[in-house]
Amino acid sequence: MDKGTDHLIVTESLAKDYFDGGAPVPAVRGIDLTIEAGEFTAIVGPSGSGKTTFLNLISGLDAPTGGKVWLKDKLLSGLSGNELSDFRRDHIGFIFQAYNLIPVLNVRENIEYIMLLQGVPEKERRERVGEILKEIGMAGFERRFPPKISGGQQQRVAIARAMVSRPELILADEPTANLDSGIGAELLDMMRDLNRRTGMTFLFSTHDPMVMDRADRVVTLHDGRVAKDDRRART
Amino acid sequence: MTLMLRLAWRNLFRNKRRTLIAGTAIAIGLAALIFTDALIRGMKSQMIASATAAFIGEGQIHRRGFRLTQEVDLTIEDPASVMAKLEQEDAVGAFAPRTLSFGMVTSPANVRSAMVVGIDPGNEPSLSRVDDCVREGDFFEGSNERDLVIGSGLADLLEVGLGDRVVITVSQAGTGDLSQDMFRVSGVYSYGVKEMDEGFAFVRLAKAQDMLGIGANIHQIALKFEDIDFATREGNPFWEAYSAGGNEAVSWAVLLPQLEGILGLVWISLAFMAVILFGIVAFGIINTLFMSLYERMFEFGVLRAVGTRPSGVRRLIVYEAGALALLSIAMGTVLGFVLTYAVTRTGLDYRGIELAGTAFYDLLYPVLQARQFVIYPLAVLAFTMLMGLYPAHVAGKMKVAEALRKSL
């Protein structure tokens, strides 16, 4: 079912309960939120406030126990398992806290992986990998394996992997948590620059003040509800 | 997808020790299968050679009905022309005419029934191994028509030894009258098979024909071929050609159905061994794949999150099982070849052991064949990938959010 709006993400009374010994434990309690295309948004809040669960729900990694999510006008609960996989592949890029590159694939193969799933021809894959590596300052690292490069370099590759398929939405979970502040700031600036130039939407789950400082919008969650939604003018 | 294959192959070496242990278990199973197959093939050849070379031959020609009734009247039709024809057969290495009749062998101490076999001492050694097994005296080396060669078991039962006299009584053809004659034990053989050592008495062909009153007729022509496989070759016209004019020609497979049965049982026991062996190995494979799966659950979560379908994850696990199989096959075929080849050089000593009425008289040598290195490795590959289906099913059903719980 299409929502019929221009918003990138729309949630309506979104709720998720976990069950502990049969008793429901609410993690997200009826969130109504709209994210516009091109936003650079930080979801913040204390541990247990529902940030991760919220990101899982809007990316289709987890199913809500109540409410609805529309992403690019698609009702996620209306998609089958394979359709959800394909939808994530084509429209969402993920950046994880611990980089989570596949250690047995080299830099090129890690970045190529999603394009392979998409069936992008080899020539185009090579060109796009070359371009994005240049963009993130990692040209010449194609054949290196993740354990042989630094944490900051791994996170750059993870960003490249998330962006190479040109998704509309990038979900980043604490992307700077394992990096020193200098490298973290550098990567955040790089992501904000990419956001400005490409129009890709970035949605962060974070505790990091550096992310909040750079965000156009900061949504604060508390006990699974939106406690504050602070929009800022773009700098 | 080649990247999936690369991923599977490389994942195999992330925990080298575990892969080596699991791979070695599979490899040992494969090597055992190759070796056992080769051993059974060697055993089969040895058993057939042993059974046919002892006395029966690789084929026989009789008068139709003789095999069933052992009637002394049922002599081969026109034996001279049959033997003349056999002389012209390239496939026939040797043949020996025989008479066969049940008779009573009487010594001063005892009396026993036995199969009295009239043989041509000139031809018989090329067909049977009785002459090789003579342990006392000789095998008709003199010209005495009353020479008698008996098995050690029969000699013991009759309480006779070399040079002792015995009386043989047989029933004559046509009239059924009893015919008796005295013989002197000129040789005692010990073949190692009870039936052969206790139940046979060999006399000269002419003397037997005379006692039985059958003139120049014979009951049996035992055959030996240049190639033992000739006897059991499918659609071989030889048997039909010599089953004419009231005669019947049959191969050893018809004469010794129990041997085929025993060999069939041996193959079934190999199949059981394979099932048990790989049943044990199966748990090792499943355990290895599950350990690998649970260790990398988060990684699988990442693969699913970025758009890999459940079927893609399942395929990856099955490919990993296949990669493990390929590694194991490489080790197992080398191990199997080295082990089997070494035994083909040394042989296994089963000499004197009786199985299904035949005794091994030579060292047992495994028979290496190319098919052992094709069929069993393919079976191992298929089996290992089959074992990968269950972990693959579990991986395909994983909940992505749970797999990623520590991160996103």
XYZ file of C-alpha atoms in Angstrom:
643
model
C 0.000 0.000 0.000
C 1.467 3.357 -1.007
C 1.278 6.304 1.326
C 1.164 8.742 -1.545
C 3.444 11.368 -0.045
C 6.830 12.871 -0.910
C 8.375 12.031 2.458
C 11.239 9.540 2.492
C 10.211 7.891 5.755
C 6.873 8.065 7.504
C 6.112 6.214 10.718
C 2.631 6.070 12.150
C 2.074 4.939 15.744
C 5.143 2.743 15.368
C 5.500 0.338 18.283
C 7.636 -2.615 19.209
C 7.331 -4.837 22.246
C 9.866 -7.460 23.242
C 8.804 -10.292 25.443
C 10.570 -11.282 28.623
C 9.159 -14.509 30.003
C 5.853 -13.811 28.273
C 5.552 -10.281 29.632
C 5.704 -7.522 27.017
C 8.542 -5.012 27.367
C 7.861 -1.980 25.163
C 10.929 -0.658 23.331
C 9.190 1.758 20.950
C 5.835 3.254 21.960
C 3.877 4.771 19.138
C 6.338 6.978 17.260
C 4.966 9.271 14.569
C 7.850 10.702 12.619
C 8.559 11.947 9.130
C 12.013 12.082 7.585
C 12.477 14.086 4.409
C 14.802 13.153 1.591
C 18.251 14.758 1.951
C 18.097 15.199 5.728
C 21.152 14.692 7.922
C 19.416 13.549 11.097
C 20.653 12.256 14.431
C 18.492 10.027 16.639
C 19.771 10.484 20.150
C 18.797 9.352 23.584
C 20.043 7.369 26.554
C 20.694 3.629 26.398
C 17.396 1.741 26.238
C 15.532 4.701 24.767
C 14.673 2.726 21.620
C 17.135 4.202 19.075
C 18.374 0.874 17.727
C 14.908 -0.666 17.688
C 13.588 2.362 15.829
C 16.301 2.080 13.169
C 15.650 -1.686 12.876
C 11.956 -1.008 12.305
C 12.364 1.692 9.678
C 14.860 -0.420 7.734
C 12.709 -3.547 7.813
C 15.287 -5.494 9.812
C 12.650 -6.061 12.473
C 8.857 -6.184 12.334
C 6.780 -3.795 14.452
C 4.180 -5.072 16.888
C 2.073 -2.013 16.150
C 1.850 0.887 13.701
C 3.258 1.264 10.224
C 6.399 2.335 8.366
C 6.477 3.747 4.857
C 9.836 4.052 3.226
C 9.931 5.662 -0.202
C 6.180 5.369 -0.160
C 6.296 1.593 0.379
C 4.564 0.054 3.361
C 7.300 -2.215 4.715
C 4.904 -4.629 6.417
C 3.358 -5.290 3.014
C 6.603 -6.659 1.582
C 7.622 -10.322 1.619
C 10.993 -11.455 3.045
C 12.680 -11.437 -0.350
C 11.071 -8.113 -1.309
C 12.368 -6.601 1.934
C 15.882 -7.910 1.206
C 15.756 -6.453 -2.289
C 14.332 -3.201 -0.975
C 17.171 -2.804 1.535
C 19.711 -3.736 -1.123
C 18.433 -1.065 -3.512
C 17.408 1.771 -1.188
C 19.269 1.577 2.142
C 22.959 1.699 2.981
C 24.153 0.556 6.412
C 27.134 1.771 8.408
C 27.778 -0.157 11.590
C 29.612 0.774 14.739
C 32.240 -1.961 14.397
C 32.727 -1.410 10.624
C 31.693 -5.009 9.969
C 33.411 -5.513 6.710
C 33.668 -9.134 5.614
C 37.217 -9.972 6.704
C 37.858 -12.543 3.962
C 36.882 -10.158 1.180
C 39.306 -7.460 0.154
C 38.372 -3.774 0.019
C 37.191 -3.971 -3.596
C 35.142 -7.127 -2.985
C 33.524 -5.672 0.137
C 32.427 -2.587 -1.778
C 31.365 -4.607 -4.831
C 29.229 -7.035 -2.837
C 25.932 -5.122 -2.991
C 26.393 -4.299 -6.659
C 26.909 -8.008 -7.300
C 23.596 -8.703 -5.600
C 22.068 -6.037 -7.821
C 23.540 -7.616 -10.936
C 25.566 -4.556 -11.921
C 27.899 -5.472 -14.833
C 31.548 -5.976 -13.930
C 32.841 -2.991 -15.900
C 30.465 -0.629 -14.158
C 31.240 -2.173 -10.791
C 34.947 -1.582 -11.298
C 34.367 2.015 -12.335
C 32.103 2.765 -9.406
C 34.460 1.143 -6.899
C 37.343 3.153 -8.344
C 35.375 6.378 -8.125
C 34.165 5.895 -4.576
C 37.580 4.808 -3.315
C 39.010 7.988 -4.775
C 36.235 9.966 -3.137
C 36.930 8.562 0.327
C 40.698 8.847 -0.112
C 41.317 5.093 -0.301
C 42.518 4.722 -3.888
C 45.214 2.043 -4.081
C 43.736 0.031 -1.215
C 41.571 -2.212 -3.431
C 43.406 -5.451 -2.731
C 43.969 -4.917 0.983
C 42.004 -7.064 3.398
C 40.148 -5.381 6.308
C 42.370 -6.779 9.093
C 45.342 -5.146 7.339
C 43.999 -1.581 7.421
C 43.283 0.791 10.315
C 39.914 1.278 12.026
C 39.437 4.654 10.370
C 40.206 3.169 6.965
C 37.807 0.295 7.605
C 35.055 2.751 8.451
C 35.773 4.659 5.244
C 35.403 1.406 3.310
C 32.174 0.720 5.209
C 30.900 4.148 4.141
C 31.915 3.391 0.561
C 30.079 0.054 0.736
C 26.963 1.786 2.026
C 27.028 4.453 -0.673
C 28.275 2.662 -3.764
C 24.859 1.344 -4.741
C 23.557 4.933 -4.515
C 20.769 4.306 -1.982
C 18.398 7.077 -0.921
C 18.929 6.398 2.772
C 22.056 5.709 4.836
C 21.494 4.341 8.325
C 24.518 4.737 10.576
C 24.713 3.187 14.002
C 27.247 4.932 16.243
C 29.651 5.225 13.284
C 32.230 7.167 15.277
C 32.073 5.172 18.506
C 35.199 3.128 17.829
C 37.256 5.943 16.328
C 39.379 8.617 17.894
C 37.809 12.052 17.785
C 40.038 13.395 14.999
C 39.241 10.595 12.600
C 35.590 10.607 13.719
C 35.256 14.298 12.911
C 36.958 13.821 9.569
C 34.562 10.983 8.616
C 31.522 12.959 9.777
C 32.603 15.897 7.671
C 33.068 13.561 4.745
C 29.563 12.117 5.217
C 28.018 15.556 5.564
C 29.807 16.651 2.419
C 28.466 13.604 0.580
C 25.010 14.400 1.939
C 25.213 17.913 0.631
C 26.572 16.896 -2.778
C 24.525 13.769 -3.480
C 21.325 14.481 -1.575
C 21.468 11.101 0.181
C 19.586 11.020 3.467
C 21.672 10.174 6.535
C 20.069 8.923 9.719
C 22.370 8.387 12.696
C 21.814 6.618 15.963
C 24.355 8.200 18.261
C 25.559 9.507 21.575
C 28.348 11.474 19.949
C 28.086 15.280 20.360
C 30.127 15.688 17.152
C 27.298 14.026 15.208
C 24.685 16.187 16.935
C 26.730 19.296 16.139
C 26.691 18.488 12.435
C 23.084 17.259 12.170
C 20.315 19.296 10.520
C 17.865 17.692 12.854
C 18.194 15.971 16.214
C 15.397 13.669 17.331
C 15.620 12.730 20.995
C 14.001 9.487 22.113
C 13.122 8.715 25.682
C 11.472 5.497 26.829
C 10.535 4.649 23.261
C 8.851 7.963 22.538
C 9.962 11.097 20.727
C 10.848 13.500 23.524
C 12.204 16.275 21.338
C 12.497 17.011 17.627
C 14.957 19.822 17.015
C 15.330 21.079 13.455
C 18.216 23.370 12.654
C 19.125 25.559 9.754
C 21.655 23.980 7.412
C 25.178 25.290 7.689
C 27.945 -16.299 -8.146
C 31.713 -16.432 -8.078
C 32.013 -13.999 -5.136
C 29.890 -16.355 -3.015
C 32.193 -19.229 -3.957
C 35.263 -17.160 -3.108
C 33.669 -16.131 0.155
C 32.862 -19.761 1.016
C 36.369 -20.962 0.173
C 38.072 -18.219 2.167
C 35.737 -18.674 5.128
C 36.931 -22.254 5.298
C 40.390 -21.092 6.343
C 39.295 -18.641 9.027
C 39.607 -21.345 11.645
C 42.286 -23.554 10.159
C 42.506 -25.991 13.042
C 38.790 -26.702 13.086
C 38.694 -27.071 9.314
C 41.670 -29.402 9.419
C 40.078 -31.600 12.090
C 36.730 -31.827 10.296
C 38.424 -32.262 6.924
C 40.670 -35.004 8.271
C 37.666 -36.907 9.642
C 35.976 -36.792 6.245
C 39.248 -37.597 4.482
C 39.808 -40.678 6.645
C 36.272 -41.825 5.850
C 36.888 -41.362 2.140
C 40.275 -43.098 2.286
C 38.673 -46.005 4.156
C 36.014 -46.317 1.465
C 38.568 -46.275 -1.347
C 40.734 -48.830 0.426
C 37.816 -51.129 1.272
C 36.484 -50.967 -2.265
C 39.920 -51.880 -3.629
C 40.263 -54.669 -1.061
C 36.867 -56.142 -1.928
C 37.728 -56.049 -5.622
C 40.987 -57.833 -4.842
C 39.124 -60.300 -2.656
C 36.579 -60.899 -5.411
C 39.276 -61.643 -7.974
C 41.078 -63.860 -5.499
C 37.915 -65.728 -4.487
C 36.892 -66.312 -8.085
C 40.394 -67.379 -9.040
C 40.647 -69.552 -5.966
C 37.243 -71.169 -6.436
C 37.619 -71.775 -10.146
C 41.265 -72.801 -10.070
C 40.750 -75.302 -7.252
C 38.807 -77.780 -9.321
C 35.689 -76.364 -10.919
C 37.282 -74.314 -13.661
C 35.922 -71.084 -15.109
C 33.250 -72.939 -16.985
C 32.020 -76.462 -17.625
C 30.304 -78.476 -20.339
C 28.009 -81.385 -19.408
C 25.196 -83.384 -20.823
C 21.998 -81.472 -20.049
C 20.570 -82.711 -16.737
C 23.847 -84.099 -15.409
C 24.503 -81.193 -13.066
C 21.221 -81.809 -11.308
C 21.094 -85.626 -11.217
C 24.762 -86.686 -11.462
C 23.470 -89.737 -13.402
C 26.441 -91.665 -14.784
C 24.496 -92.373 -17.958
C 24.347 -88.678 -18.830
C 27.620 -88.388 -20.690
C 28.507 -85.530 -23.020
C 27.182 -85.932 -26.537
C 29.959 -86.412 -29.067
C 32.798 -85.418 -26.704
C 35.492 -85.848 -29.354
C 33.951 -83.262 -31.630
C 33.276 -80.892 -28.729
C 36.911 -81.104 -27.651
C 38.102 -80.673 -31.250
C 36.037 -77.508 -31.454
C 37.414 -76.251 -28.133
C 40.947 -76.718 -29.475
C 40.120 -74.061 -32.075
C 38.799 -71.490 -29.597
C 41.255 -68.639 -29.006
C 39.498 -67.667 -25.809
C 39.967 -71.112 -24.284
C 43.290 -71.426 -22.509
C 42.902 -75.046 -21.421
C 40.272 -77.720 -20.911
C 40.164 -81.071 -19.169
C 37.809 -84.043 -19.680
C 36.504 -85.764 -16.558
C 34.214 -88.498 -15.362
C 32.267 -87.948 -12.184
C 30.432 -90.510 -10.108
C 29.549 -91.047 -6.507
C 31.237 -94.088 -5.068
C 32.188 -95.877 -1.885
C 35.811 -95.869 -0.813
C 36.564 -98.719 1.551
C 39.695 -99.184 3.609
C 40.413 -101.934 6.134
C 39.388 -99.510 8.864
C 36.479 -97.534 7.423
C 34.191 -96.759 4.535
C 33.252 -93.361 3.122
C 31.304 -92.058 0.190
C 33.175 -89.700 -2.140
C 33.013 -88.140 -5.556
C 35.208 -90.372 -7.709
C 36.725 -88.212 -10.406
C 38.365 -89.673 -13.459
C 40.967 -87.279 -14.795
C 43.584 -87.070 -17.505
C 46.844 -86.426 -15.567
C 48.217 -84.670 -18.631
C 45.449 -82.085 -18.845
C 44.212 -81.763 -15.303
C 47.105 -79.725 -13.826
C 46.363 -76.891 -16.264
C 42.816 -76.726 -14.896
C 42.894 -77.487 -11.196
C 45.280 -76.889 -8.341
C 44.938 -80.343 -6.806
C 48.368 -81.325 -8.126
C 49.865 -78.227 -6.448
C 48.313 -79.210 -3.132
C 49.721 -82.749 -2.980
C 51.622 -82.926 0.292
C 52.466 -86.633 0.268
C 53.348 -88.784 -2.711
C 52.693 -87.414 -6.179
C 49.980 -86.600 -8.665
C 49.884 -89.554 -11.078
C 53.537 -89.319 -12.015
C 53.891 -93.047 -12.599
C 51.905 -95.128 -15.047
C 50.079 -97.411 -12.632
C 46.385 -97.471 -13.583
C 45.483 -98.184 -9.939
C 46.997 -94.961 -8.599
C 44.627 -93.004 -6.382
C 44.991 -89.422 -5.133
C 42.771 -88.494 -2.183
C 42.353 -85.550 0.149
C 43.969 -85.488 3.552
C 40.568 -85.413 5.252
C 39.415 -88.546 3.432
C 42.731 -90.243 4.202
C 42.255 -89.465 7.884
C 38.672 -90.742 7.872
C 39.720 -93.958 6.131
C 42.844 -94.163 8.295
C 45.024 -94.773 5.276
C 48.307 -93.315 4.152
C 50.592 -93.381 1.171
C 50.837 -96.902 -0.373
C 47.780 -98.250 1.428
C 45.140 -100.105 -0.535
C 41.490 -99.121 -0.763
C 38.544 -100.463 -2.725
C 36.317 -98.166 -4.776
C 32.788 -99.219 -5.642
C 30.757 -97.361 -8.264
C 27.512 -97.963 -10.093
C 27.878 -98.719 -13.804
C 26.074 -96.824 -16.522
C 23.148 -98.539 -18.208
C 22.712 -101.585 -15.947
C 23.373 -99.924 -12.619
C 25.501 -102.929 -11.662
C 28.150 -102.345 -9.054
C 31.727 -102.261 -10.182
C 34.590 -102.633 -7.755
C 38.305 -102.241 -8.074
C 41.287 -101.967 -5.826
C 43.517 -98.859 -5.808
C 46.680 -97.838 -4.025
C 46.995 -94.392 -2.463
C 49.727 -92.697 -4.478
C 49.127 -89.119 -3.393
C 47.465 -87.176 -0.609
C 46.524 -83.529 -1.169
C 45.500 -80.905 1.294
C 43.609 -78.043 -0.269
C 42.370 -76.397 2.904
C 38.670 -76.632 2.102
C 36.847 -79.351 4.001
C 34.609 -80.420 1.125
C 37.568 -80.817 -1.207
C 39.783 -82.611 1.324
C 37.137 -85.080 2.520
C 34.912 -85.614 -0.475
C 37.029 -86.313 -3.562
C 39.039 -89.246 -4.867
C 40.962 -88.888 -8.135
C 41.697 -91.806 -10.460
C 42.927 -92.030 -14.034
C 40.291 -91.221 -16.684
C 40.620 -94.509 -18.586
C 40.271 -96.537 -15.403
C 37.189 -94.594 -14.367
C 35.612 -94.976 -17.826
C 36.269 -98.690 -17.635
C 34.724 -99.044 -14.162
C 31.681 -96.984 -15.157
C 31.243 -98.830 -18.439
C 30.966 -95.662 -20.491
C 33.629 -96.410 -23.070
C 35.406 -93.241 -24.164
C 32.632 -91.015 -22.902
C 33.038 -88.338 -20.273
C 30.739 -86.427 -17.922
C 32.390 -83.076 -17.844
C 34.782 -80.811 -19.686
C 36.244 -78.191 -17.357
C 37.300 -74.968 -19.051
C 39.860 -72.293 -18.380
C 39.855 -69.100 -20.423
C 42.674 -66.815 -21.398
C 40.789 -64.018 -19.602
C 38.722 -64.920 -16.566
C 36.251 -62.118 -17.339
C 35.391 -63.886 -20.605
C 33.286 -66.341 -18.590
C 30.933 -63.711 -17.226
C 30.961 -61.298 -20.143
C 27.396 -60.248 -20.852
C 25.884 -61.694 -24.036
C 28.857 -64.001 -24.598
C 27.789 -66.378 -27.439
C 30.236 -69.060 -26.269
C 27.786 -70.610 -23.821
C 25.009 -70.860 -26.334
C 27.311 -72.317 -28.958
C 28.352 -75.161 -26.653
C 24.876 -75.716 -25.254
C 23.811 -77.569 -28.389
C 23.103 -81.208 -29.149
C 21.839 -82.040 -25.679
C 24.870 -80.567 -23.925
C 24.956 -77.639 -21.560
C 27.780 -75.100 -21.129
C 27.786 -72.821 -18.086
C 30.133 -70.335 -16.471
C 31.451 -70.368 -12.917
C 28.809 -67.797 -11.948
C 26.138 -70.460 -12.605
C 28.153 -73.217 -11.002
C 28.949 -71.194 -7.887
C 25.913 -69.057 -7.163
C 26.932 -68.921 -3.509
C 30.109 -67.082 -4.508
C 28.111 -64.339 -6.208
C 25.876 -64.235 -3.150
C 28.847 -63.857 -0.808
C 30.331 -61.120 -2.966
C 26.956 -59.388 -2.957
C 26.947 -59.569 0.840
C 30.456 -58.122 0.959
C 29.299 -55.146 -1.114
C 26.297 -54.689 1.145
C 28.602 -54.732 4.160
C 30.679 -52.016 2.456
C 27.523 -49.979 2.024
C 26.676 -50.438 5.721
C 30.195 -49.482 6.685
C 29.902 -46.372 4.538
C 26.588 -45.451 6.165
C 27.964 -45.897 9.697
C 31.233 -44.140 8.881
C 29.548 -41.181 7.265
C 26.820 -41.123 9.891
C 29.570 -40.375 12.409
C 31.279 -37.941 10.056
C 27.933 -36.222 9.443
C 27.760 -35.035 13.040
C 31.275 -33.650 12.702
C 30.322 -31.746 9.565
C 27.120 -30.358 11.066
C 28.954 -29.406 14.263
C 31.695 -27.629 12.300
C 29.204 -25.720 10.182
C 27.096 -24.724 13.177
C 30.126 -23.544 15.146
C 31.174 -21.506 12.148
C 27.638 -20.195 11.750
C 27.213 -19.122 15.375
C 30.663 -17.537 15.492
C 29.762 -15.416 12.469
C 26.121 -14.790 13.243
C 26.684 -11.044 13.270
C 28.433 -11.241 9.920
C 25.491 -13.135 8.456
C 23.284 -10.441 9.946
C 25.311 -7.825 8.054
C 24.996 -9.802 4.816
C 21.238 -10.010 5.303
C 20.969 -6.346 6.272
C 22.695 -5.153 3.109
C 20.281 -7.096 0.940
C 21.341 -10.731 0.751
C 18.225 -12.843 0.511
C 17.760 -15.803 2.897
C 18.427 -18.095 -0.067
C 21.775 -16.348 -0.589
C 22.809 -17.056 2.994
C 21.655 -20.657 2.647
C 23.649 -20.972 -0.545
C 26.744 -19.593 1.171
C 26.535 -22.242 3.922
C 26.064 -25.037 1.384
C 29.027 -23.683 -0.604
C 31.082 -23.694 2.589
C 30.102 -27.337 3.121
C 31.139 -27.988 -0.482
C 34.452 -26.215 0.064
C 35.053 -28.366 3.144
C 34.215 -31.426 1.046
C 36.657 -30.426 -1.704
C 39.442 -29.953 0.801
C 38.606 -33.282 2.434
C 38.429 -35.002 -0.938
C 41.882 -33.718 -1.821
C 43.263 -35.120 1.436
C 41.180 -38.308 1.326
C 42.041 -39.297 -2.228
C 45.750 -38.802 -1.593
C 45.532 -40.757 1.670
C 43.376 -43.456 0.055
C 45.731 -43.795 -2.901
C 48.886 -43.942 -0.799
C 47.404 -46.482 1.620
C 45.903 -48.685 -1.082
C 48.934 -48.453 -3.336
C 51.206 -49.446 -0.451
C 49.096 -52.549 0.197
C 49.027 -53.417 -3.506
C 52.810 -53.678 -3.202
C 52.923 -55.705 0.012
C 49.641 -57.657 -0.137
C 47.649 -58.924 2.829
C 48.239 -62.448 4.058
C 44.925 -64.303 4.240
C 46.422 -67.527 2.926
C 44.718 -70.661 4.199
C 41.597 -68.823 5.328
C 38.404 -70.366 3.950
C 35.483 -68.218 2.890
C 32.352 -69.468 1.147
C 33.936 -72.757 0.242
C 37.058 -71.229 -1.231
C 40.449 -70.821 0.376
C 42.809 -67.948 -0.281
C 46.003 -69.493 -1.608
C 47.846 -66.309 -2.469
C 48.418 -62.907 -0.872
C 45.411 -60.647 -1.175
C 46.116 -57.543 -3.263
C 43.696 -54.593 -3.406
C 42.684 -53.558 -6.907
C 42.990 -49.816 -7.601
C 40.539 -48.444 -10.153
C 39.960 -44.921 -11.446
C 36.264 -45.165 -10.574
C 37.156 -45.353 -6.864
C 38.597 -41.856 -7.195
C 35.537 -40.540 -8.988
C 32.471 -42.171 -7.448
C 33.429 -41.958 -3.774
C 34.722 -38.357 -3.895
C 31.543 -37.326 -5.715
C 29.504 -39.144 -3.080
C 31.444 -37.360 -0.318
C 30.864 -34.006 -2.026
C 27.149 -34.656 -2.363
C 26.899 -36.030 1.177
C 28.771 -33.120 2.762
C 26.689 -30.556 0.893
C 23.583 -32.451 1.953
C 24.758 -32.196 5.564
C 25.156 -28.459 4.988
C 21.458 -28.106 4.230
C 20.382 -28.157 7.871
C 22.772 -25.412 9.070
C 21.880 -23.540 5.873
C 18.197 -23.800 6.728
C 18.877 -22.455 10.231
C 20.976 -19.588 8.801
C 18.260 -18.742 6.296
C 15.686 -18.459 9.069
C 17.766 -16.157 11.275
C 16.162 -12.930 12.431
C 18.346 -10.141 11.128
C 17.688 -7.773 14.014
C 18.607 -10.458 16.534
C 21.800 -11.274 14.648
C 22.702 -7.581 14.653
C 21.532 -6.851 18.181
C 24.970 -5.892 19.358
C 25.250 -3.180 16.758
C 22.402 -1.666 14.795
